[in-house]
Coordinates of C-alpha atoms and ligand atoms in Angstrom, one line a residue:
M21 CA -11.1 1.5 7.5
S22 CA -8.2 -1.0 7.8
E23 CA -7.5 -2.8 11.2
Q24 CA -3.8 -2.6 10.7
V25 CA -1.8 -0.8 13.4
W26 CA 0.9 1.4 11.7
K27 CA 4.2 1.8 13.6
A28 CA 5.4 5.0 12.0
H29 CA 8.9 5.0 13.4
D30 CA 9.6 1.4 12.5
Y31 CA 8.0 1.9 9.1
D32 CA 10.6 4.5 8.3
R33 CA 13.5 2.5 9.7
Q34 CA 12.7 -0.9 8.1
L35 CA 10.4 -0.2 5.2
S36 CA 11.9 2.8 3.4
F37 CA 11.9 0.6 0.2
V38 CA 8.1 1.2 -0.1
S39 CA 8.4 4.9 -0.7
A40 CA 11.7 4.5 -2.6
Y41 CA 9.9 2.4 -5.2
G42 CA 7.1 5.1 -5.3
K43 CA 9.5 7.7 -6.8
G44 CA 8.7 6.1 -10.2
V45 CA 5.0 6.8 -9.6
V46 CA 5.8 10.4 -8.9
E47 CA 7.6 10.6 -12.3
L48 CA 4.5 9.3 -14.0
L49 CA 2.4 11.9 -12.1
T50 CA 4.7 14.7 -13.4
P51 CA 3.5 17.3 -10.9
Q52 CA 3.5 20.9 -12.1
P53 CA 4.2 24.1 -10.1
G54 CA 1.1 25.5 -8.5
E55 CA -1.0 22.3 -8.9
R56 CA -3.1 21.1 -6.0
I57 CA -2.3 17.5 -5.4
L58 CA -3.6 15.0 -2.8
D59 CA -1.4 12.1 -1.7
L60 CA -3.9 9.4 -0.6
G61 CA -2.6 7.1 2.1
C62 CA 0.5 9.3 2.4
G63 CA 2.1 7.4 5.3
T64 CA 5.0 9.3 6.9
G65 CA 5.0 11.8 4.0
D66 CA 8.2 11.1 2.0
L67 CA 6.4 11.0 -1.4
A68 CA 4.3 14.1 -0.5
N69 CA 7.6 15.8 0.1
E70 CA 9.0 14.5 -3.2
I71 CA 5.9 15.8 -5.0
S72 CA 6.2 19.2 -3.4
A73 CA 9.7 19.6 -4.7
S74 CA 8.1 20.3 -8.1
G75 CA 6.4 23.4 -6.7
A76 CA 3.0 21.7 -6.4
H77 CA 0.8 22.3 -3.3
V78 CA 0.5 18.9 -1.7
T79 CA -1.9 17.6 0.9
G80 CA -1.2 14.2 2.5
M81 CA -4.1 12.2 3.8
D82 CA -4.0 9.1 5.8
D83 CA -6.3 7.3 8.3
S84 CA -3.5 6.4 10.7
A85 CA -3.0 9.1 13.4
E86 CA 0.5 7.8 14.1
M87 CA 1.6 8.1 10.4
I88 CA 0.1 11.6 10.1
E89 CA 1.8 12.7 13.3
R90 CA 5.1 11.5 12.1
A91 CA 4.6 13.1 8.6
K92 CA 3.8 16.4 10.2
S93 CA 6.9 16.3 12.4
K94 CA 9.2 15.3 9.4
Y95 CA 7.7 17.9 7.0
P96 CA 6.2 20.8 9.0
G97 CA 5.9 22.9 5.8
L98 CA 3.4 20.5 4.2
T99 CA -0.3 19.9 4.9
F100 CA -1.3 16.6 6.3
L101 CA -4.8 15.5 7.4
A102 CA -6.5 12.5 8.9
G103 CA -9.1 11.0 6.6
D104 CA -10.5 7.8 5.2
G105 CA -9.7 7.1 1.6
E106 CA -12.8 5.0 1.2
N107 CA -15.1 7.9 1.9
F108 CA -13.9 11.5 1.6
D109 CA -14.7 14.7 -0.1
T110 CA -13.2 18.2 -0.5
E111 CA -14.3 21.8 -0.8
S112 CA -11.6 22.6 -3.3
P113 CA -11.1 20.0 -6.0
Y114 CA -7.6 18.7 -6.8
D115 CA -5.7 18.8 -10.1
A116 CA -4.4 15.3 -9.4
I117 CA -4.7 12.5 -6.8
F118 CA -1.7 10.3 -6.2
S119 CA -1.3 7.1 -4.2
N120 CA 1.5 4.7 -3.6
A121 CA 1.2 1.3 -1.8
A122 CA -2.0 2.3 -0.1
L123 CA -5.0 1.4 -2.1
H124 CA -4.8 -2.4 -1.5
W125 CA -5.5 -1.6 2.2
M126 CA -8.8 0.0 1.2
K127 CA -11.2 -2.9 0.6
D128 CA -14.1 -0.6 -0.4
A129 CA -12.5 0.1 -3.7
D130 CA -15.8 1.4 -5.1
G131 CA -15.9 4.0 -2.3
V132 CA -12.3 5.0 -3.0
V133 CA -12.8 5.5 -6.7
R134 CA -16.1 7.4 -6.1
S135 CA -14.4 9.7 -3.6
V136 CA -11.3 10.2 -5.9
Y137 CA -13.5 11.1 -8.9
G138 CA -15.6 13.5 -6.8
A139 CA -12.5 15.2 -5.4
L140 CA -10.9 15.9 -8.8
K141 CA -11.3 18.8 -11.2
P142 CA -12.6 18.0 -14.7
G143 CA -9.5 16.7 -16.6
G144 CA -7.8 15.9 -13.3
R145 CA -5.6 12.8 -13.1
F146 CA -5.5 9.8 -10.8
V147 CA -2.1 8.2 -10.7
A148 CA -1.6 5.2 -8.4
E149 CA 0.4 2.1 -7.7
F150 CA -0.6 -0.7 -5.4
G151 CA -0.8 -4.5 -5.1
G152 CA -2.4 -6.2 -8.0
K153 CA -3.7 -9.8 -8.4
G154 CA -1.2 -12.3 -7.2
N155 CA 0.7 -9.8 -5.1
I156 CA 2.9 -11.5 -2.4
D157 CA 1.3 -14.8 -3.1
G158 CA 4.4 -16.7 -1.9
I159 CA 4.1 -15.2 1.6
Y160 CA 0.3 -15.6 1.5
Q161 CA 0.3 -19.2 0.5
A162 CA 2.9 -20.0 3.2
L163 CA 0.7 -18.2 5.8
K164 CA -2.5 -20.0 4.5
T165 CA -0.9 -23.4 4.8
V166 CA 0.4 -22.8 8.3
F167 CA -2.9 -21.4 9.5
A168 CA -4.8 -24.4 8.1
D169 CA -2.3 -27.0 9.3
H170 CA -1.5 -25.7 12.7
Y171 CA -4.4 -23.5 13.8
G172 CA -7.3 -25.0 11.9
M173 CA -8.0 -21.5 10.5
D174 CA -8.9 -20.2 7.0
A175 CA -6.6 -17.2 6.6
D176 CA -8.9 -15.9 3.8
T177 CA -11.4 -14.8 6.5
R178 CA -8.7 -12.4 7.9
N179 CA -7.2 -11.2 4.6
P180 CA -7.0 -7.4 4.9
W181 CA -6.0 -6.8 1.2
Y182 CA -7.7 -6.0 -2.1
F183 CA -5.5 -7.1 -5.0
P184 CA -7.5 -6.7 -8.2
S185 CA -6.6 -7.8 -11.7
L186 CA -5.9 -5.2 -14.3
G187 CA -9.3 -5.9 -15.9
Q188 CA -11.2 -5.6 -12.6
Y189 CA -9.6 -2.3 -11.7
T190 CA -9.8 -0.6 -15.1
T191 CA -13.4 -1.7 -15.3
L192 CA -14.1 -0.1 -11.9
L193 CA -12.4 3.1 -13.0
E194 CA -14.4 3.3 -16.2
S195 CA -17.6 2.6 -14.4
H196 CA -17.1 5.8 -12.4
G197 CA -16.4 7.8 -15.6
F198 CA -12.6 7.7 -15.7
R199 CA -10.7 7.4 -19.0
V200 CA -7.9 4.9 -18.3
R201 CA -4.8 6.1 -20.2
I202 CA -2.3 3.7 -18.8
A203 CA -2.6 0.4 -16.8
H204 CA 0.3 -1.9 -16.1
H205 CA 0.4 -5.1 -14.0
F206 CA 4.0 -6.1 -13.5
D207 CA 6.3 -8.3 -11.4
R208 CA 8.5 -6.5 -8.9
P209 CA 10.5 -9.0 -6.9
T210 CA 11.5 -7.1 -3.8
K211 CA 14.4 -7.9 -1.6
L212 CA 13.3 -7.7 2.0
P213 CA 15.6 -6.2 4.6
E214 CA 16.8 -8.1 7.7
G215 CA 18.2 -11.2 6.0
K216 CA 16.7 -14.4 7.4
D217 CA 14.3 -12.4 9.4
G218 CA 12.9 -10.7 6.3
V219 CA 9.5 -12.4 6.3
K220 CA 9.2 -12.1 10.0
Y221 CA 9.6 -8.3 10.0
W222 CA 7.3 -8.0 6.9
L223 CA 4.6 -9.9 8.8
L224 CA 5.2 -7.9 12.0
H225 CA 4.6 -4.7 10.0
F226 CA 1.8 -5.7 7.7
G227 CA 0.2 -8.8 9.1
D228 CA -1.5 -7.5 12.3
R229 CA -5.0 -8.6 11.2
F230 CA -4.0 -12.3 10.8
F231 CA -2.7 -12.6 14.3
A232 CA -5.7 -11.0 16.2
G233 CA -6.3 -13.1 19.3
F234 CA -2.9 -14.9 19.2
S235 CA -0.8 -14.7 22.4
A236 CA 2.7 -13.2 21.9
E237 CA 4.2 -16.8 22.0
E238 CA 1.7 -18.1 19.5
K239 CA 2.4 -15.2 17.1
D240 CA 6.2 -15.8 17.3
E241 CA 5.7 -19.5 16.7
A242 CA 3.3 -18.9 13.8
I243 CA 5.6 -16.3 12.2
A244 CA 8.6 -18.7 12.5
R245 CA 6.6 -21.4 10.8
I246 CA 5.5 -19.1 8.0
S247 CA 9.1 -17.9 7.4
Q248 CA 10.3 -21.5 7.2
A249 CA 7.5 -22.4 4.8
A250 CA 8.2 -19.4 2.6
R251 CA 11.9 -20.3 2.2
A252 CA 11.3 -22.8 -0.5
T253 CA 9.9 -20.2 -2.9
L254 CA 11.2 -16.8 -1.8
W255 CA 14.8 -17.3 -0.4
R256 CA 17.7 -16.5 -2.7
E257 CA 21.3 -16.6 -1.4
D258 CA 21.2 -13.9 1.3
A259 CA 17.7 -12.7 1.6
F260 CA 14.0 -13.2 1.0
Y261 CA 12.6 -11.7 -2.2
A262 CA 8.9 -11.1 -1.8
D263 CA 6.9 -11.7 -5.0
Y264 CA 5.4 -8.2 -5.3
K265 CA 3.0 -7.8 -8.3
R266 CA 2.1 -4.2 -8.7
L267 CA -0.8 -2.5 -10.6
R268 CA 0.0 1.0 -11.8
V269 CA -2.7 3.2 -13.3
F270 CA -3.0 6.7 -14.9
A271 CA -6.6 7.7 -15.4
E272 CA -8.3 11.0 -16.2
K273 CA -11.6 12.5 -15.1
V274 CA -13.3 13.1 -18.4
S275 CA -15.7 15.8 -17.4
Ligands
SAM307 C1 2.3 0.8 3.0 S1 1.8 2.4 3.6 C2 2.3 3.4 2.2 C3 2.6 4.8 2.7 C4 3.1 5.8 1.7 N1 2.2 6.0 0.6 C5 4.4 5.3 1.1 O1 4.6 5.1 -0.1 O2 5.4 5.1 1.9 C6 0.0 2.3 3.5 C7 -0.7 3.5 4.1 O3 -2.1 3.5 3.7 C8 -2.8 4.0 4.8 N2 -4.2 3.6 4.8 C9 -4.7 2.4 4.9 N3 -6.0 2.4 4.8 C10 -6.4 3.7 4.6 C11 -7.6 4.4 4.5 N4 -8.8 3.7 4.5 N5 -7.6 5.7 4.3 C12 -6.5 6.4 4.3 N6 -5.3 5.8 4.5 C13 -5.2 4.5 4.6 C14 -2.0 3.5 6.0 O4 -2.4 4.2 7.2 C15 -0.6 3.6 5.6 O5 0.0 4.8 6.0

């Protein structure tokens, strides 16, 4: 389970780019009418809703009660349930399991892949995109430097993310019996909203675990320092561009 606190309303207001980018992953999934599909780490439900427009029967699963509550209120016609992606099963297997921008929050990747494999029908597909090796390294290196120089801390001990290389992840999928049909590790520089406060808001949304035990003042100060340190590599004209590096996979359960 991640220790991140998800602020569902703010997520929709300031981070709609996350699910907007996920529409390309829905195209790769090509959901069909009548299929049973699980959206793993569904957040506030926008992509589950997008998938359901195909006529598929979608279930959204997430371990954040706040995200699930908001998804239910936005899309009352869809099914959403609380569950841990690192360890789940199902009575009725799915035709496909989809996930956008969620798997890097689940550090027990072996548990995720085992659960996904077990919850698919034979021939079922697993289509996912998430952070790959090197993802947001510009922000992370700025944070690491500030933590070491000003707080005498090793940020690695608080890192909440799993960013595997293409080789690591496809090997993991194959070790569980998947046939990997497509795997792509690509750069996706991402313009952060909120101009000069882009890194600040990004950290306020995604960086909870790093600032555990900080007072409000210390957190503000640390975030200001990290934003300043990140400017050298990530600022372009009018905004921060986070150096997202995504891993996109399409795998099939062989038998
Ligand atoms: C960045 S959001 C992405 C949400 C959505 N897929 C989208 O594209 O907007 C990551 C989501 O993963 C969920 N998550 C993190 N760890 C999880 C876990 N172990 N099991 C289920 N969901 C998890 C979070 O609660 C959050 O809603």
